[in-house]
mmCIF file of C-alpha atoms and ligand atoms in Angstrom:
data_model
loop_
_atom_site.group_PDB
_atom_site.id
_atom_site.type_symbol
_atom_site.label_atom_id
_atom_site.label_comp_id
_atom_site.label_asym_id
_atom_site.label_seq_id
_atom_site.Cartn_x
_atom_site.Cartn_y
_atom_site.Cartn_z
ATOM 1 C CA MET A 3 0.000 0.000 0.000
ATOM 2 C CA PHE A 4 1.218 3.426 -0.986
ATOM 3 C CA VAL A 5 0.133 6.423 1.100
ATOM 4 C CA SER A 6 1.104 10.007 0.387
ATOM 5 C CA ILE A 7 0.741 12.825 2.874
ATOM 6 C CA GLU A 8 -0.035 16.245 1.487
ATOM 7 C CA GLY A 9 -0.612 19.717 2.878
ATOM 8 C CA ILE A 10 0.715 23.241 2.796
ATOM 9 C CA ASP A 11 3.960 24.110 4.565
ATOM 10 C CA GLY A 12 3.494 24.033 8.323
ATOM 11 C CA SER A 13 0.531 21.625 8.278
ATOM 12 C CA GLY A 14 2.428 18.985 10.278
ATOM 13 C CA LYS A 15 3.013 16.386 7.542
ATOM 14 C CA SER A 16 6.500 15.332 8.559
ATOM 15 C CA THR A 17 5.556 14.728 12.194
ATOM 16 C CA LEU A 18 2.522 12.707 11.120
ATOM 17 C CA ALA A 19 4.574 10.626 8.666
ATOM 18 C CA ARG A 20 7.171 9.794 11.332
ATOM 19 C CA THR A 21 4.568 8.938 13.976
ATOM 20 C CA MET A 22 2.591 6.750 11.578
ATOM 21 C CA LYS A 23 5.726 4.859 10.679
ATOM 22 C CA ASN A 24 6.559 4.232 14.351
ATOM 23 C CA ARG A 25 3.019 3.065 15.169
ATOM 24 C CA LEU A 26 2.817 0.699 12.208
ATOM 25 C CA MET A 27 6.261 -0.741 12.954
ATOM 26 C CA GLU A 28 5.149 -1.368 16.563
ATOM 27 C CA LEU A 29 2.273 -3.389 15.122
ATOM 28 C CA GLY A 30 4.795 -5.431 13.166
ATOM 29 C CA LYS A 31 3.948 -3.857 9.805
ATOM 30 C CA PRO A 32 7.034 -2.977 7.765
ATOM 31 C CA VAL A 33 7.076 0.614 6.566
ATOM 32 C CA PHE A 34 9.245 2.501 4.101
ATOM 33 C CA LEU A 35 9.149 6.201 4.952
ATOM 34 C CA THR A 36 10.149 8.558 2.185
ATOM 35 C CA LYS A 37 9.712 12.156 1.035
ATOM 36 C CA GLU A 38 9.731 14.597 -1.856
ATOM 37 C CA PRO A 39 11.702 16.441 -2.885
ATOM 38 C CA THR A 40 14.155 13.545 -2.474
ATOM 39 C CA ASP A 41 17.766 14.041 -1.461
ATOM 40 C CA ARG A 42 18.665 14.054 -5.173
ATOM 41 C CA PHE A 43 16.787 17.298 -5.686
ATOM 42 C CA PHE A 44 18.577 20.617 -5.586
ATOM 43 C CA ILE A 45 16.828 23.968 -5.531
ATOM 44 C CA THR A 46 18.342 27.416 -5.074
ATOM 45 C CA ALA A 47 16.943 30.124 -2.790
ATOM 46 C CA ARG A 48 16.160 32.247 -5.854
ATOM 47 C CA GLU A 49 14.130 29.436 -7.443
ATOM 48 C CA GLN A 50 12.042 29.127 -4.279
ATOM 49 C CA THR A 51 10.952 32.749 -4.393
ATOM 50 C CA ASP A 52 10.718 33.239 -8.174
ATOM 51 C CA ARG A 53 6.983 33.318 -8.873
ATOM 52 C CA THR A 54 7.187 33.423 -12.684
ATOM 53 C CA ALA A 55 5.470 30.826 -14.877
ATOM 54 C CA GLU A 56 8.851 30.067 -16.506
ATOM 55 C CA ASN A 57 10.398 29.116 -13.191
ATOM 56 C CA ALA A 58 7.299 27.112 -12.222
ATOM 57 C CA ALA A 59 7.477 25.185 -15.520
ATOM 58 C CA ASP A 60 11.161 24.472 -14.993
ATOM 59 C CA LEU A 61 10.526 23.304 -11.403
ATOM 60 C CA PHE A 62 7.545 21.222 -12.501
ATOM 61 C CA PHE A 63 9.681 19.224 -14.927
ATOM 62 C CA ARG A 64 12.516 18.861 -12.425
ATOM 63 C CA PHE A 65 10.204 17.691 -9.634
ATOM 64 C CA THR A 66 8.738 15.218 -12.160
ATOM 65 C CA THR A 67 12.209 13.901 -13.057
ATOM 66 C CA ASP A 68 12.968 13.507 -9.363
ATOM 67 C CA ARG A 69 9.680 11.632 -9.021
ATOM 68 C CA LEU A 70 10.517 9.290 -11.891
ATOM 69 C CA PHE A 71 13.442 7.914 -9.892
ATOM 70 C CA HIS A 72 11.458 8.088 -6.667
ATOM 71 C CA GLN A 73 8.645 6.090 -8.276
ATOM 72 C CA ALA A 74 11.079 3.282 -9.151
ATOM 73 C CA GLU A 75 12.295 3.237 -5.554
ATOM 74 C CA ILE A 76 8.694 3.139 -4.265
ATOM 75 C CA ASN A 77 7.835 0.281 -6.638
ATOM 76 C CA ARG A 78 10.775 -1.725 -5.316
ATOM 77 C CA GLU A 79 9.589 -1.224 -1.730
ATOM 78 C CA LEU A 80 5.995 -2.129 -2.578
ATOM 79 C CA GLU A 81 7.232 -5.357 -4.168
ATOM 80 C CA LYS A 82 8.774 -6.230 -0.809
ATOM 81 C CA SER A 83 5.246 -5.835 0.668
ATOM 82 C CA ARG A 84 6.132 -2.752 2.639
ATOM 83 C CA ILE A 85 3.697 0.043 3.371
ATOM 84 C CA VAL A 86 5.168 3.102 1.662
ATOM 85 C CA ILE A 87 4.486 6.490 3.258
ATOM 86 C CA SER A 88 5.663 9.511 1.293
ATOM 87 C CA ASP A 89 5.757 12.989 2.779
ATOM 88 C CA ARG A 90 4.626 14.785 -0.440
ATOM 89 C CA TYR A 91 4.240 13.254 -3.911
ATOM 90 C CA VAL A 92 2.723 14.260 -7.263
ATOM 91 C CA HIS A 93 -0.064 16.402 -5.771
ATOM 92 C CA SER A 94 2.562 18.736 -4.309
ATOM 93 C CA SER A 95 3.636 19.630 -7.830
ATOM 94 C CA TYR A 96 0.041 20.294 -8.867
ATOM 95 C CA ALA A 97 -0.664 22.393 -5.776
ATOM 96 C CA TYR A 98 2.595 24.371 -5.710
ATOM 97 C CA GLN A 99 3.433 24.863 -9.383
ATOM 98 C CA GLY A 100 -0.207 25.087 -10.548
ATOM 99 C CA PRO A 101 -1.010 28.589 -9.302
ATOM 100 C CA LEU A 102 2.046 29.964 -11.149
ATOM 101 C CA LEU A 103 1.642 27.900 -14.325
ATOM 102 C CA GLU A 104 -1.856 29.346 -14.538
ATOM 103 C CA ASN A 105 -0.299 32.580 -15.779
ATOM 104 C CA LEU A 106 0.877 30.674 -18.838
ATOM 105 C CA LEU A 107 -1.901 28.137 -19.279
ATOM 106 C CA GLY A 108 -5.124 29.868 -18.265
ATOM 107 C CA ASP A 109 -7.433 28.821 -15.462
ATOM 108 C CA MET A 110 -7.145 26.207 -12.713
ATOM 109 C CA LYS A 111 -9.013 23.502 -14.624
ATOM 110 C CA THR A 112 -6.848 23.828 -17.760
ATOM 111 C CA THR A 113 -3.686 23.987 -15.662
ATOM 112 C CA LEU A 114 -4.589 20.851 -13.691
ATOM 113 C CA GLU A 115 -5.348 18.985 -16.937
ATOM 114 C CA TRP A 116 -2.013 20.057 -18.439
ATOM 115 C CA MET A 117 -0.052 19.006 -15.354
ATOM 116 C CA MET A 118 -1.835 15.657 -15.140
ATOM 117 C CA ASN A 119 -1.083 15.000 -18.823
ATOM 118 C CA VAL A 120 2.601 15.753 -18.354
ATOM 119 C CA SER A 121 2.612 13.511 -15.283
ATOM 120 C CA ARG A 122 1.345 10.474 -17.162
ATOM 121 C CA ILE A 123 4.895 9.149 -17.034
ATOM 122 C CA ILE A 124 4.263 8.780 -13.314
ATOM 123 C CA SER A 125 2.193 5.618 -13.351
ATOM 124 C CA ARG A 126 2.493 4.790 -9.645
ATOM 125 C CA MET A 127 -0.197 6.780 -7.901
ATOM 126 C CA PRO A 128 -0.942 6.690 -4.167
ATOM 127 C CA ASP A 129 -3.674 4.326 -2.972
ATOM 128 C CA ILE A 130 -4.554 6.868 -0.293
ATOM 129 C CA VAL A 131 -3.785 10.581 -0.066
ATOM 130 C CA ILE A 132 -3.918 11.984 3.430
ATOM 131 C CA PHE A 133 -4.481 15.706 3.221
ATOM 132 C CA LEU A 134 -3.635 17.603 6.377
ATOM 133 C CA ASP A 135 -5.882 20.573 6.093
ATOM 134 C CA ILE A 136 -5.161 23.892 7.736
ATOM 135 C CA ALA A 137 -6.352 27.342 6.712
ATOM 136 C CA PRO A 138 -3.390 29.248 5.218
ATOM 137 C CA GLU A 139 -3.963 32.146 7.618
ATOM 138 C CA ASN A 140 -3.418 29.759 10.556
ATOM 139 C CA ILE A 141 -0.020 28.501 9.530
ATOM 140 C CA THR A 142 1.806 31.804 9.750
ATOM 141 C CA SER A 143 2.461 31.400 13.473
ATOM 142 C CA ARG A 144 3.594 27.761 13.092
ATOM 143 C CA ILE A 145 6.032 28.701 10.340
ATOM 144 C CA ALA A 146 7.332 31.717 12.277
ATOM 145 C CA ARG A 147 8.563 29.308 14.967
ATOM 146 C CA ARG A 148 10.696 27.373 12.476
ATOM 147 C CA LYS A 149 14.415 27.988 12.311
ATOM 148 C CA VAL A 150 14.773 27.144 8.634
ATOM 149 C CA ARG A 151 12.201 28.803 6.415
ATOM 150 C CA SER A 152 11.717 28.114 2.728
ATOM 151 C CA GLY A 153 10.844 30.672 0.073
ATOM 152 C CA PHE A 154 7.627 28.776 -0.668
ATOM 153 C CA GLU A 155 6.150 29.901 2.639
ATOM 154 C CA ASP A 156 4.444 33.123 1.618
ATOM 155 C CA PRO A 157 0.831 33.424 2.897
ATOM 156 C CA VAL A 158 -0.678 34.897 -0.295
ATOM 157 C CA TYR A 159 0.887 32.155 -2.415
ATOM 158 C CA LEU A 160 -0.014 29.427 0.108
ATOM 159 C CA LYS A 161 -3.652 30.491 -0.108
ATOM 160 C CA LYS A 162 -3.577 29.615 -3.832
ATOM 161 C CA VAL A 163 -1.718 26.367 -3.121
ATOM 162 C CA HIS A 164 -4.469 25.509 -0.638
ATOM 163 C CA ASP A 165 -7.154 26.249 -3.274
ATOM 164 C CA TYR A 166 -5.484 23.762 -5.631
ATOM 165 C CA TYR A 167 -5.451 21.091 -2.931
ATOM 166 C CA LEU A 168 -9.168 21.607 -2.254
ATOM 167 C CA LYS A 169 -9.918 21.240 -5.964
ATOM 168 C CA MET A 170 -8.053 17.900 -6.132
ATOM 169 C CA ILE A 171 -9.859 16.159 -3.259
ATOM 170 C CA ASP A 172 -11.079 12.826 -4.581
ATOM 171 C CA LYS A 173 -12.552 9.504 -3.424
ATOM 172 C CA ASN A 174 -9.211 8.127 -2.249
ATOM 173 C CA TRP A 175 -8.394 11.290 -0.269
ATOM 174 C CA LYS A 176 -8.813 11.586 3.468
ATOM 175 C CA VAL A 177 -8.990 15.168 4.670
ATOM 176 C CA ILE A 178 -7.875 15.597 8.267
ATOM 177 C CA ASP A 179 -8.199 18.855 10.174
ATOM 178 C CA SER A 180 -4.615 19.472 11.234
ATOM 179 C CA THR A 181 -5.646 21.738 14.118
ATOM 180 C CA LEU A 182 -6.958 18.630 15.931
ATOM 181 C CA PRO A 183 -4.722 17.279 18.722
ATOM 182 C CA GLN A 184 -1.748 15.431 17.214
ATOM 183 C CA GLU A 185 -2.851 12.131 18.786
ATOM 184 C CA LYS A 186 -6.257 12.413 17.103
ATOM 185 C CA VAL A 187 -4.723 13.198 13.700
ATOM 186 C CA VAL A 188 -2.556 10.071 13.945
ATOM 187 C CA GLU A 189 -5.538 7.973 15.023
ATOM 188 C CA ILE A 190 -7.668 9.092 12.049
ATOM 189 C CA ALA A 191 -4.790 8.526 9.630
ATOM 190 C CA LEU A 192 -4.184 4.988 10.909
ATOM 191 C CA GLU A 193 -7.902 4.178 10.884
ATOM 192 C CA THR A 194 -8.038 5.292 7.260
ATOM 193 C CA ILE A 195 -5.273 2.877 6.295
ATOM 194 C CA ASN A 196 -6.732 -0.008 8.298
ATOM 195 C CA GLY A 197 -10.236 0.656 7.019
ATOM 196 C CA LYS A 198 -9.212 0.473 3.379
ATOM 197 C CA TYR A 199 -6.547 -2.199 3.767
ATOM 198 C CA PRO A 200 -7.280 -4.168 6.957
HETATM 199 P P1 TYD B 23 10.469 20.729 2.167
HETATM 200 O O1 TYD B 23 11.631 21.628 2.363
HETATM 201 O O2 TYD B 23 10.678 19.287 2.303
HETATM 202 O O3 TYD B 23 9.364 21.300 3.122
HETATM 203 P P2 TYD B 23 8.109 20.626 3.777
HETATM 204 O O4 TYD B 23 8.582 20.110 5.097
HETATM 205 O O5 TYD B 23 7.111 21.736 3.920
HETATM 206 O O6 TYD B 23 7.623 19.555 2.849
HETATM 207 O O7 TYD B 23 9.759 20.980 0.767
HETATM 208 C C1 TYD B 23 10.232 21.934 -0.027
HETATM 209 C C2 TYD B 23 9.190 22.735 -0.720
HETATM 210 O O8 TYD B 23 9.038 22.207 -2.024
HETATM 211 C C3 TYD B 23 7.811 22.786 -0.099
HETATM 212 O O9 TYD B 23 7.524 24.132 0.217
HETATM 213 C C4 TYD B 23 6.906 22.373 -1.231
HETATM 214 C C5 TYD B 23 7.757 22.455 -2.449
HETATM 215 N N1 TYD B 23 7.406 21.477 -3.512
HETATM 216 C C6 TYD B 23 6.952 21.937 -4.723
HETATM 217 O O10 TYD B 23 6.820 23.156 -4.926
HETATM 218 N N2 TYD B 23 6.657 21.049 -5.723
HETATM 219 C C7 TYD B 23 6.800 19.708 -5.551
HETATM 220 O O11 TYD B 23 6.529 18.917 -6.479
HETATM 221 C C8 TYD B 23 7.286 19.225 -4.278
HETATM 222 C C9 TYD B 23 7.483 17.759 -4.062
HETATM 223 C C10 TYD B 23 7.583 20.151 -3.284
#
């Protein structure tokens, strides 16, 4: 089973991914925990703050290349019957690069279609997407407490990223309110996995 965890910066994805891994391992279920961008990916500070469509297109293709190798790694782990949990996957590209590609491609619908077409080379899709939902205006304080801050964390931009996530919610998505107590978030996430794949 392949589970991706999605959400805007500061939504608590990484903590959830780590905790889920620990809980599942305690239950004797082998887990491969991974993330995107992978360690192969390199991005400059300028590229993180450049909000042009050109830069977004360039990043979109590079994130997709990174994912092509990541996908192969995930497939290998799934073959070993491990539960794969990825902190971000393809929907991060749609949510983050979409709002900027819109300036080149038109509206949200057209942009999503374009991105999904380009991403057809990514055949391994998550069985479950856990979306940690938090209103963009509520993350500012969480992010302010971080030592390392990325150029993606701008509230106006994150609002658009959030809009893209909401548009993508589908049958295999589980939306979890990330302002719930951490313990509750973990419980819902684990129930979702067990419910679909007992
Ligand atoms: P990272 O530094 O790992 O931060 P986080 O802990 O919030 O995931 O991620 C780097 C940034 O890269 C993050 O702000 C989201 C962005 N990103 C994209 O813009 N497109 C993508 O396809 C991916 C995977 C990440």
